[in-house]
Amino acid sequence: MENGTEPDCAGNERPFAHEIVRSLDLTGIFLFAILTLMTLTANLVFVEEVFYIYRKTPSSKRTIFIWINAAAPVIATTSCVGMWIPRSTMFTDFTAAVFFAIVIHKFMLLMIKECGGQKLFLTRFENDRFKISTGPCCCCCLCLPHVHITRRTLFLLKLGTFQFAFLRPVLMFLSIVLWTNGNYSLSDFTPNGAAIWINCFVGVLTMIALWPIGIMFQQVQVLLNPKKISPKFALYQCVLILSQLQAGIINILALQGIIPCAPPLASSARGAYMNQQLLIMEMFLITLISRVVYRKRYDDLKLPECTDQETSDSKQNTKINLKGKFIEDGTQNV
């Protein structure tokens, strides 16, 4: 039948879990089993990585490393739950979105922490300036001036990512409240619906949050090359693009009818279903790659400014010792 004539294609309601299980053929059962196994494996790899981080990583960095490494397994887990229980898609997507919003802020803190902390960062770059003409907000605005690196500018950069970690959960909570009242629908993007306005606001907040990350990465990229900051940034970007941009593209294709209905899944539900399956495979691969990238003992790596700081402290101690010896000799002579 043509799209829209089937009863299951007429509405946008997700089917129940038992309807999905009954509709699976042998290929579908095999696919579900493989994707579920991938999710379990990703979580086991993450648990093993947590034990490694606790044993080999300084205590000041453990929490940040665990949050960032958890992004891919959490998204894979929420996608797997949404695949088995389609009616939970809204809640699983919101959970993954809120978690990754916090991860964006944690990645900003990671770059500062890898430079030795805020004080050492400000000491190292006190004579430098931030280049703010970077993506995603101002990559074309080359005329923008460079900004002095001060405690205030560093606070504003951290505030740019923190606002997203704070406001996104608030907006997700508002969406759920409106959904319970029938005012919010994942497939309703008309001007009268709440979804389009909330999603546009989330998009603006996302752009504002990603801008400080790009500014900071350009500043510390050369310095933190021994600590594999470029592969870490690439993995973070992959998770961002796959979890946000990919879902948006598939959702638009489903709403336009390009992704056809396949009972018991309507077009929009099938689009979400396909995105969840893709995310499980993608996050599984990213989890394995993250295990390799974050596997180094970072306390064995010495930054140039750390060496300079140690040399400065050594010289200062030598001067103090010489001064004390001089005073002691003068006292004896008297």
mmCIF file of C-alpha atoms in Angstrom:
data_model
loop_
_atom_site.group_PDB
_atom_site.id
_atom_site.type_symbol
_atom_site.label_atom_id
_atom_site.label_comp_id
_atom_site.label_asym_id
_atom_site.label_seq_id
_atom_site.Cartn_x
_atom_site.Cartn_y
_atom_site.Cartn_z
ATOM 1 C CA MET A 1 0.000 0.000 0.000
ATOM 2 C CA GLU A 2 1.003 3.613 -0.410
ATOM 3 C CA ASN A 3 2.525 5.487 2.485
ATOM 4 C CA GLY A 4 -0.202 6.752 4.782
ATOM 5 C CA THR A 5 -2.882 4.130 3.901
ATOM 6 C CA GLU A 6 -1.698 1.611 6.506
ATOM 7 C CA PRO A 7 -3.211 2.188 9.960
ATOM 8 C CA ASP A 8 0.262 2.126 11.511
ATOM 9 C CA CYS A 9 1.448 4.798 9.085
ATOM 10 C CA ALA A 10 -1.456 7.147 9.703
ATOM 11 C CA GLY A 11 -0.255 8.367 13.119
ATOM 12 C CA ASN A 12 3.058 9.040 14.810
ATOM 13 C CA GLU A 13 2.578 6.782 17.839
ATOM 14 C CA ARG A 14 5.484 4.460 18.544
ATOM 15 C CA PRO A 15 4.607 0.749 18.784
ATOM 16 C CA PHE A 16 4.889 -1.243 22.004
ATOM 17 C CA ALA A 17 7.906 -3.453 22.612
ATOM 18 C CA HIS A 18 5.956 -6.687 22.082
ATOM 19 C CA GLU A 19 4.784 -5.421 18.672
ATOM 20 C CA ILE A 20 8.384 -4.827 17.627
ATOM 21 C CA VAL A 21 9.464 -8.295 18.795
ATOM 22 C CA ARG A 22 6.573 -9.987 16.974
ATOM 23 C CA SER A 23 7.397 -8.175 13.722
ATOM 24 C CA LEU A 24 11.036 -9.339 13.653
ATOM 25 C CA ASP A 25 12.071 -11.965 11.123
ATOM 26 C CA LEU A 26 15.242 -14.061 11.380
ATOM 27 C CA THR A 27 17.418 -11.222 10.030
ATOM 28 C CA GLY A 28 15.862 -8.752 12.441
ATOM 29 C CA ILE A 29 16.423 -11.061 15.420
ATOM 30 C CA PHE A 30 20.073 -11.510 14.404
ATOM 31 C CA LEU A 31 20.511 -7.723 14.033
ATOM 32 C CA PHE A 32 18.946 -7.015 17.428
ATOM 33 C CA ALA A 33 21.159 -9.652 19.051
ATOM 34 C CA ILE A 34 24.340 -8.242 17.481
ATOM 35 C CA LEU A 35 23.484 -4.637 18.425
ATOM 36 C CA THR A 36 22.611 -5.631 21.991
ATOM 37 C CA LEU A 37 25.902 -7.539 22.257
ATOM 38 C CA MET A 38 27.754 -4.449 20.993
ATOM 39 C CA THR A 39 26.099 -2.337 23.700
ATOM 40 C CA LEU A 40 27.018 -4.807 26.431
ATOM 41 C CA THR A 41 30.598 -5.006 25.148
ATOM 42 C CA ALA A 42 30.893 -1.206 25.078
ATOM 43 C CA ASN A 43 29.747 -1.039 28.711
ATOM 44 C CA LEU A 44 32.184 -3.772 29.763
ATOM 45 C CA VAL A 45 35.042 -1.955 28.034
ATOM 46 C CA PHE A 46 34.039 1.249 29.828
ATOM 47 C CA VAL A 47 33.944 -0.491 33.234
ATOM 48 C CA GLU A 48 37.424 -1.884 32.596
ATOM 49 C CA GLU A 49 38.592 1.596 31.602
ATOM 50 C CA VAL A 50 37.198 3.043 34.844
ATOM 51 C CA PHE A 51 39.319 0.583 36.862
ATOM 52 C CA TYR A 52 42.361 1.563 34.809
ATOM 53 C CA ILE A 53 41.717 5.278 35.343
ATOM 54 C CA TYR A 54 41.435 4.782 39.107
ATOM 55 C CA ARG A 55 44.707 2.857 39.213
ATOM 56 C CA LYS A 56 46.835 4.874 36.796
ATOM 57 C CA THR A 57 45.455 8.426 36.698
ATOM 58 C CA PRO A 58 45.972 11.224 39.250
ATOM 59 C CA SER A 59 42.936 11.785 41.468
ATOM 60 C CA SER A 60 42.451 15.346 40.171
ATOM 61 C CA LYS A 61 41.700 14.024 36.656
ATOM 62 C CA ARG A 62 39.758 10.833 37.364
ATOM 63 C CA THR A 63 36.250 12.281 37.405
ATOM 64 C CA ILE A 64 36.773 14.253 34.188
ATOM 65 C CA PHE A 65 38.239 11.248 32.336
ATOM 66 C CA ILE A 66 35.387 8.995 33.474
ATOM 67 C CA TRP A 67 32.687 11.482 32.379
ATOM 68 C CA ILE A 68 34.222 11.929 28.921
ATOM 69 C CA ASN A 69 34.844 8.205 28.403
ATOM 70 C CA ALA A 70 31.262 7.462 29.455
ATOM 71 C CA ALA A 71 29.712 9.519 26.643
ATOM 72 C CA ALA A 72 29.831 6.792 23.974
ATOM 73 C CA PRO A 73 28.659 3.892 26.218
ATOM 74 C CA VAL A 74 25.797 5.981 27.636
ATOM 75 C CA ILE A 75 24.585 6.965 24.164
ATOM 76 C CA ALA A 76 24.876 3.341 23.001
ATOM 77 C CA THR A 77 22.880 2.161 26.041
ATOM 78 C CA THR A 78 20.087 4.718 25.626
ATOM 79 C CA SER A 79 19.905 3.885 21.904
ATOM 80 C CA CYS A 80 19.649 0.165 22.667
ATOM 81 C CA VAL A 81 16.817 0.763 25.152
ATOM 82 C CA GLY A 82 15.045 2.954 22.601
ATOM 83 C CA MET A 83 15.487 0.268 19.935
ATOM 84 C CA TRP A 84 13.836 -2.418 22.085
ATOM 85 C CA ILE A 85 11.189 -0.099 23.579
ATOM 86 C CA PRO A 86 10.268 2.487 20.893
ATOM 87 C CA ARG A 87 7.879 4.378 23.183
ATOM 88 C CA SER A 88 10.789 5.282 25.437
ATOM 89 C CA THR A 89 12.624 7.106 22.617
ATOM 90 C CA MET A 90 11.803 10.568 23.920
ATOM 91 C CA PHE A 91 13.196 9.788 27.374
ATOM 92 C CA THR A 92 16.272 7.933 26.103
ATOM 93 C CA ASP A 93 17.124 10.740 23.667
ATOM 94 C CA PHE A 94 16.703 13.355 26.392
ATOM 95 C CA THR A 95 18.912 11.352 28.768
ATOM 96 C CA ALA A 96 21.690 11.090 26.184
ATOM 97 C CA ALA A 97 21.363 14.786 25.300
ATOM 98 C CA VAL A 98 21.582 15.921 28.929
ATOM 99 C CA PHE A 99 24.561 13.655 29.614
ATOM 100 C CA PHE A 100 26.474 14.903 26.576
ATOM 101 C CA ALA A 101 25.753 18.524 27.524
ATOM 102 C CA ILE A 102 27.646 17.875 30.755
ATOM 103 C CA VAL A 103 30.431 16.132 28.811
ATOM 104 C CA ILE A 104 30.956 19.277 26.706
ATOM 105 C CA HIS A 105 31.663 21.258 29.888
ATOM 106 C CA LYS A 106 33.886 18.461 31.197
ATOM 107 C CA PHE A 107 35.973 18.559 28.006
ATOM 108 C CA MET A 108 36.638 22.261 28.575
ATOM 109 C CA LEU A 109 37.803 21.464 32.113
ATOM 110 C CA LEU A 110 39.929 18.618 30.735
ATOM 111 C CA MET A 111 41.960 20.961 28.515
ATOM 112 C CA ILE A 112 42.574 23.323 31.442
ATOM 113 C CA LYS A 113 43.436 20.461 33.781
ATOM 114 C CA GLU A 114 45.888 18.943 31.296
ATOM 115 C CA CYS A 115 47.746 22.273 31.293
ATOM 116 C CA GLY A 116 48.319 21.891 35.026
ATOM 117 C CA GLY A 117 45.209 23.628 36.307
ATOM 118 C CA GLN A 118 43.858 27.157 36.087
ATOM 119 C CA LYS A 119 46.744 28.875 37.893
ATOM 120 C CA LEU A 120 49.452 27.224 35.814
ATOM 121 C CA PHE A 121 47.416 27.814 32.654
ATOM 122 C CA LEU A 122 47.207 31.549 33.375
ATOM 123 C CA THR A 123 50.927 31.648 34.213
ATOM 124 C CA ARG A 124 51.862 29.818 31.015
ATOM 125 C CA PHE A 125 49.713 31.988 28.725
ATOM 126 C CA GLU A 126 49.801 35.310 30.591
ATOM 127 C CA ASN A 127 51.450 37.064 27.628
ATOM 128 C CA ASP A 128 49.297 35.366 24.961
ATOM 129 C CA ARG A 129 45.873 36.090 23.544
ATOM 130 C CA PHE A 130 42.834 34.007 22.631
ATOM 131 C CA LYS A 131 41.921 33.866 18.956
ATOM 132 C CA ILE A 132 38.114 34.131 19.020
ATOM 133 C CA SER A 133 37.520 34.029 15.250
ATOM 134 C CA THR A 134 36.873 30.296 15.309
ATOM 135 C CA GLY A 135 33.950 27.956 14.730
ATOM 136 C CA PRO A 136 31.126 27.400 14.972
ATOM 137 C CA CYS A 137 30.069 31.006 15.671
ATOM 138 C CA CYS A 138 32.761 33.292 14.264
ATOM 139 C CA CYS A 139 34.939 31.247 11.906
ATOM 140 C CA CYS A 140 34.305 33.743 9.091
ATOM 141 C CA CYS A 141 34.834 36.870 11.218
ATOM 142 C CA LEU A 142 38.597 37.168 10.736
ATOM 143 C CA CYS A 143 38.510 40.851 11.708
ATOM 144 C CA LEU A 144 37.689 40.052 15.336
ATOM 145 C CA PRO A 145 40.479 41.131 17.724
ATOM 146 C CA HIS A 146 42.473 38.705 19.827
ATOM 147 C CA VAL A 147 41.564 38.762 23.515
ATOM 148 C CA HIS A 148 44.047 38.836 26.408
ATOM 149 C CA ILE A 149 44.160 35.649 28.461
ATOM 150 C CA THR A 150 43.101 36.666 31.959
ATOM 151 C CA ARG A 151 41.181 35.105 34.817
ATOM 152 C CA ARG A 152 38.051 36.893 33.569
ATOM 153 C CA THR A 153 38.276 35.640 29.975
ATOM 154 C CA LEU A 154 38.952 32.104 31.201
ATOM 155 C CA PHE A 155 35.880 32.363 33.440
ATOM 156 C CA LEU A 156 33.762 33.483 30.471
ATOM 157 C CA LEU A 157 34.947 30.498 28.407
ATOM 158 C CA LYS A 158 34.011 28.082 31.180
ATOM 159 C CA LEU A 159 30.692 29.890 31.616
ATOM 160 C CA GLY A 160 29.979 29.369 27.902
ATOM 161 C CA THR A 161 30.049 25.580 28.321
ATOM 162 C CA PHE A 162 28.502 25.546 31.800
ATOM 163 C CA GLN A 163 25.367 27.374 30.622
ATOM 164 C CA PHE A 164 24.672 24.504 28.230
ATOM 165 C CA ALA A 165 25.227 21.864 30.926
ATOM 166 C CA PHE A 166 22.772 23.765 33.151
ATOM 167 C CA LEU A 167 20.104 24.976 30.692
ATOM 168 C CA ARG A 168 19.775 21.842 28.566
ATOM 169 C CA PRO A 169 18.429 19.690 31.437
ATOM 170 C CA VAL A 170 16.027 22.523 32.279
ATOM 171 C CA LEU A 171 14.748 22.620 28.697
ATOM 172 C CA MET A 172 14.460 18.832 28.557
ATOM 173 C CA PHE A 173 12.414 18.880 31.774
ATOM 174 C CA LEU A 174 10.163 21.568 30.264
ATOM 175 C CA SER A 175 9.733 19.446 27.122
ATOM 176 C CA ILE A 176 8.630 16.429 29.153
ATOM 177 C CA VAL A 177 6.172 18.554 31.126
ATOM 178 C CA LEU A 178 4.683 19.935 27.898
ATOM 179 C CA TRP A 179 4.604 16.432 26.396
ATOM 180 C CA THR A 180 2.515 15.128 29.291
ATOM 181 C CA ASN A 181 0.047 17.957 28.598
ATOM 182 C CA GLY A 182 -0.070 17.203 24.860
ATOM 183 C CA ASN A 183 1.747 20.406 23.817
ATOM 184 C CA TYR A 184 5.012 18.785 22.713
ATOM 185 C CA SER A 185 5.523 16.210 19.966
ATOM 186 C CA LEU A 186 8.784 14.989 18.433
ATOM 187 C CA SER A 187 7.220 15.083 14.976
ATOM 188 C CA ASP A 188 5.374 18.412 15.277
ATOM 189 C CA PHE A 189 7.582 21.186 13.899
ATOM 190 C CA THR A 190 4.824 23.633 13.055
ATOM 191 C CA PRO A 191 5.081 27.213 14.415
ATOM 192 C CA ASN A 192 2.212 26.457 16.778
ATOM 193 C CA GLY A 193 4.087 23.540 18.366
ATOM 194 C CA ALA A 194 6.545 23.866 21.228
ATOM 195 C CA ALA A 195 9.100 21.477 19.693
ATOM 196 C CA ILE A 196 10.419 23.854 17.027
ATOM 197 C CA TRP A 197 10.954 26.715 19.501
ATOM 198 C CA ILE A 198 12.639 24.576 22.123
ATOM 199 C CA ASN A 199 14.863 22.895 19.518
ATOM 200 C CA CYS A 200 15.877 26.249 18.018
ATOM 201 C CA PHE A 201 16.776 27.552 21.484
ATOM 202 C CA VAL A 202 18.778 24.383 22.181
ATOM 203 C CA GLY A 203 20.575 24.877 18.859
ATOM 204 C CA VAL A 204 21.606 28.411 19.813
ATOM 205 C CA LEU A 205 22.834 27.249 23.231
ATOM 206 C CA THR A 206 24.801 24.447 21.550
ATOM 207 C CA MET A 207 26.572 26.889 19.229
ATOM 208 C CA ILE A 208 27.435 29.139 22.177
ATOM 209 C CA ALA A 209 28.835 26.146 24.102
ATOM 210 C CA LEU A 210 30.946 24.839 21.214
ATOM 211 C CA TRP A 211 32.564 28.213 20.553
ATOM 212 C CA PRO A 212 34.657 28.279 23.791
ATOM 213 C CA ILE A 213 35.754 24.687 23.120
ATOM 214 C CA GLY A 214 37.129 25.702 19.717
ATOM 215 C CA ILE A 215 38.865 28.779 21.174
ATOM 216 C CA MET A 216 40.525 26.771 23.947
ATOM 217 C CA PHE A 217 41.563 23.915 21.641
ATOM 218 C CA GLN A 218 43.358 26.293 19.273
ATOM 219 C CA GLN A 219 45.244 27.743 22.232
ATOM 220 C CA VAL A 220 46.420 24.476 23.808
ATOM 221 C CA GLN A 221 46.703 22.187 20.782
ATOM 222 C CA VAL A 222 50.490 22.507 20.332
ATOM 223 C CA LEU A 223 51.234 22.431 24.056
ATOM 224 C CA LEU A 224 49.137 19.318 24.725
ATOM 225 C CA ASN A 225 50.229 17.260 21.727
ATOM 226 C CA PRO A 226 52.214 14.923 24.032
ATOM 227 C CA LYS A 227 48.943 14.252 25.863
ATOM 228 C CA LYS A 228 47.071 13.294 22.663
ATOM 229 C CA ILE A 229 44.708 16.244 22.804
ATOM 230 C CA SER A 230 44.053 16.111 19.048
ATOM 231 C CA PRO A 231 42.737 12.496 19.043
ATOM 232 C CA LYS A 232 40.661 13.288 22.136
ATOM 233 C CA PHE A 233 39.182 16.347 20.442
ATOM 234 C CA ALA A 234 38.478 14.312 17.288
ATOM 235 C CA LEU A 235 36.609 11.657 19.299
ATOM 236 C CA TYR A 236 34.616 14.344 21.095
ATOM 237 C CA GLN A 237 33.704 15.918 17.742
ATOM 238 C CA CYS A 238 32.652 12.532 16.339
ATOM 239 C CA VAL A 239 30.309 11.889 19.266
ATOM 240 C CA LEU A 240 28.860 15.382 18.876
ATOM 241 C CA ILE A 241 28.251 15.090 15.130
ATOM 242 C CA LEU A 242 26.865 11.546 15.255
ATOM 243 C CA SER A 243 24.584 12.096 18.241
ATOM 244 C CA GLN A 244 23.275 15.519 17.207
ATOM 245 C CA LEU A 245 23.666 16.188 13.477
ATOM 246 C CA GLN A 246 22.976 12.637 12.305
ATOM 247 C CA ALA A 247 19.778 12.442 14.364
ATOM 248 C CA GLY A 248 18.596 15.794 12.983
ATOM 249 C CA ILE A 249 19.197 14.785 9.345
ATOM 250 C CA ILE A 250 17.420 11.440 9.733
ATOM 251 C CA ASN A 251 14.494 13.117 11.498
ATOM 252 C CA ILE A 252 14.092 15.630 8.653
ATOM 253 C CA LEU A 253 14.184 12.819 6.059
ATOM 254 C CA ALA A 254 11.527 10.929 8.004
ATOM 255 C CA LEU A 255 9.254 13.961 8.314
ATOM 256 C CA GLN A 256 9.538 14.570 4.553
ATOM 257 C CA GLY A 257 8.504 10.974 3.869
ATOM 258 C CA ILE A 258 11.845 10.057 2.285
ATOM 259 C CA ILE A 259 12.192 7.307 4.879
ATOM 260 C CA PRO A 260 9.054 5.234 4.202
ATOM 261 C CA CYS A 261 6.719 3.722 6.744
ATOM 262 C CA ALA A 262 7.334 0.068 7.648
ATOM 263 C CA PRO A 263 4.555 -1.265 9.908
ATOM 264 C CA PRO A 264 4.445 -1.322 12.858
ATOM 265 C CA LEU A 265 6.744 1.730 12.562
ATOM 266 C CA ALA A 266 5.518 5.021 11.098
ATOM 267 C CA SER A 267 7.985 7.170 9.138
ATOM 268 C CA SER A 268 9.156 9.265 12.097
ATOM 269 C CA ALA A 269 9.383 6.214 14.367
ATOM 270 C CA ARG A 270 11.347 4.309 11.737
ATOM 271 C CA GLY A 271 13.744 7.228 11.355
ATOM 272 C CA ALA A 272 14.432 7.191 15.103
ATOM 273 C CA TYR A 273 14.736 3.396 14.932
ATOM 274 C CA MET A 274 17.392 3.615 12.189
ATOM 275 C CA ASN A 275 19.285 6.344 14.040
ATOM 276 C CA GLN A 276 19.400 4.236 17.196
ATOM 277 C CA GLN A 277 20.827 1.249 15.353
ATOM 278 C CA LEU A 278 23.479 3.407 13.678
ATOM 279 C CA LEU A 279 24.401 5.046 16.987
ATOM 280 C CA ILE A 280 24.939 1.692 18.690
ATOM 281 C CA MET A 281 27.468 0.630 16.041
ATOM 282 C CA GLU A 282 29.174 4.039 15.966
ATOM 283 C CA MET A 283 29.419 4.416 19.745
ATOM 284 C CA PHE A 284 30.764 0.870 20.010
ATOM 285 C CA LEU A 285 33.663 1.765 17.696
ATOM 286 C CA ILE A 286 34.273 5.087 19.489
ATOM 287 C CA THR A 287 34.384 3.275 22.850
ATOM 288 C CA LEU A 288 37.095 0.936 21.565
ATOM 289 C CA ILE A 289 39.117 3.831 20.105
ATOM 290 C CA SER A 290 38.729 5.863 23.311
ATOM 291 C CA ARG A 291 40.197 2.992 25.291
ATOM 292 C CA VAL A 292 43.381 3.254 23.196
ATOM 293 C CA VAL A 293 43.570 7.064 23.286
ATOM 294 C CA TYR A 294 43.045 7.368 27.059
ATOM 295 C CA ARG A 295 45.287 4.411 27.887
ATOM 296 C CA LYS A 296 48.472 6.444 28.532
ATOM 297 C CA ARG A 297 49.816 7.183 32.014
ATOM 298 C CA TYR A 298 49.522 10.936 31.917
ATOM 299 C CA ASP A 299 51.519 11.536 35.084
ATOM 300 C CA ASP A 300 54.606 10.351 33.175
ATOM 301 C CA LEU A 301 54.265 13.160 30.619
ATOM 302 C CA LYS A 302 55.932 16.466 31.407
ATOM 303 C CA LEU A 303 54.771 19.724 29.896
ATOM 304 C CA PRO A 304 57.300 22.417 28.953
ATOM 305 C CA GLU A 305 55.873 24.880 31.445
ATOM 306 C CA CYS A 306 56.078 22.318 34.226
ATOM 307 C CA THR A 307 59.810 21.922 33.565
ATOM 308 C CA ASP A 308 60.260 25.699 33.485
ATOM 309 C CA GLN A 309 58.362 26.005 36.746
ATOM 310 C CA GLU A 310 60.534 23.366 38.374
ATOM 311 C CA THR A 311 63.686 25.128 37.112
ATOM 312 C CA SER A 312 62.428 28.454 38.473
ATOM 313 C CA ASP A 313 61.671 26.873 41.850
ATOM 314 C CA SER A 314 65.124 25.281 41.908
ATOM 315 C CA LYS A 315 66.817 28.606 41.182
ATOM 316 C CA GLN A 316 64.750 30.339 43.847
ATOM 317 C CA ASN A 317 65.673 27.674 46.425
ATOM 318 C CA THR A 318 69.355 28.038 45.491
ATOM 319 C CA LYS A 319 69.185 31.795 46.004
ATOM 320 C CA ILE A 320 67.523 31.327 49.392
ATOM 321 C CA ASN A 321 70.169 28.807 50.457
ATOM 322 C CA LEU A 322 73.019 31.093 49.345
ATOM 323 C CA LYS A 323 71.449 34.029 51.140
ATOM 324 C CA GLY A 324 71.067 31.977 54.312
ATOM 325 C CA LYS A 325 74.641 30.810 54.088
ATOM 326 C CA PHE A 326 75.854 34.387 53.607
ATOM 327 C CA ILE A 327 73.939 35.555 56.681
ATOM 328 C CA GLU A 328 75.242 32.628 58.685
ATOM 329 C CA ASP A 329 78.859 33.352 57.645
ATOM 330 C CA GLY A 330 78.431 37.047 58.511
ATOM 331 C CA THR A 331 77.149 36.150 61.943
ATOM 332 C CA GLN A 332 80.092 33.845 62.605
ATOM 333 C CA ASN A 333 82.558 36.526 61.551
ATOM 334 C CA VAL A 334 80.995 38.984 63.945
#
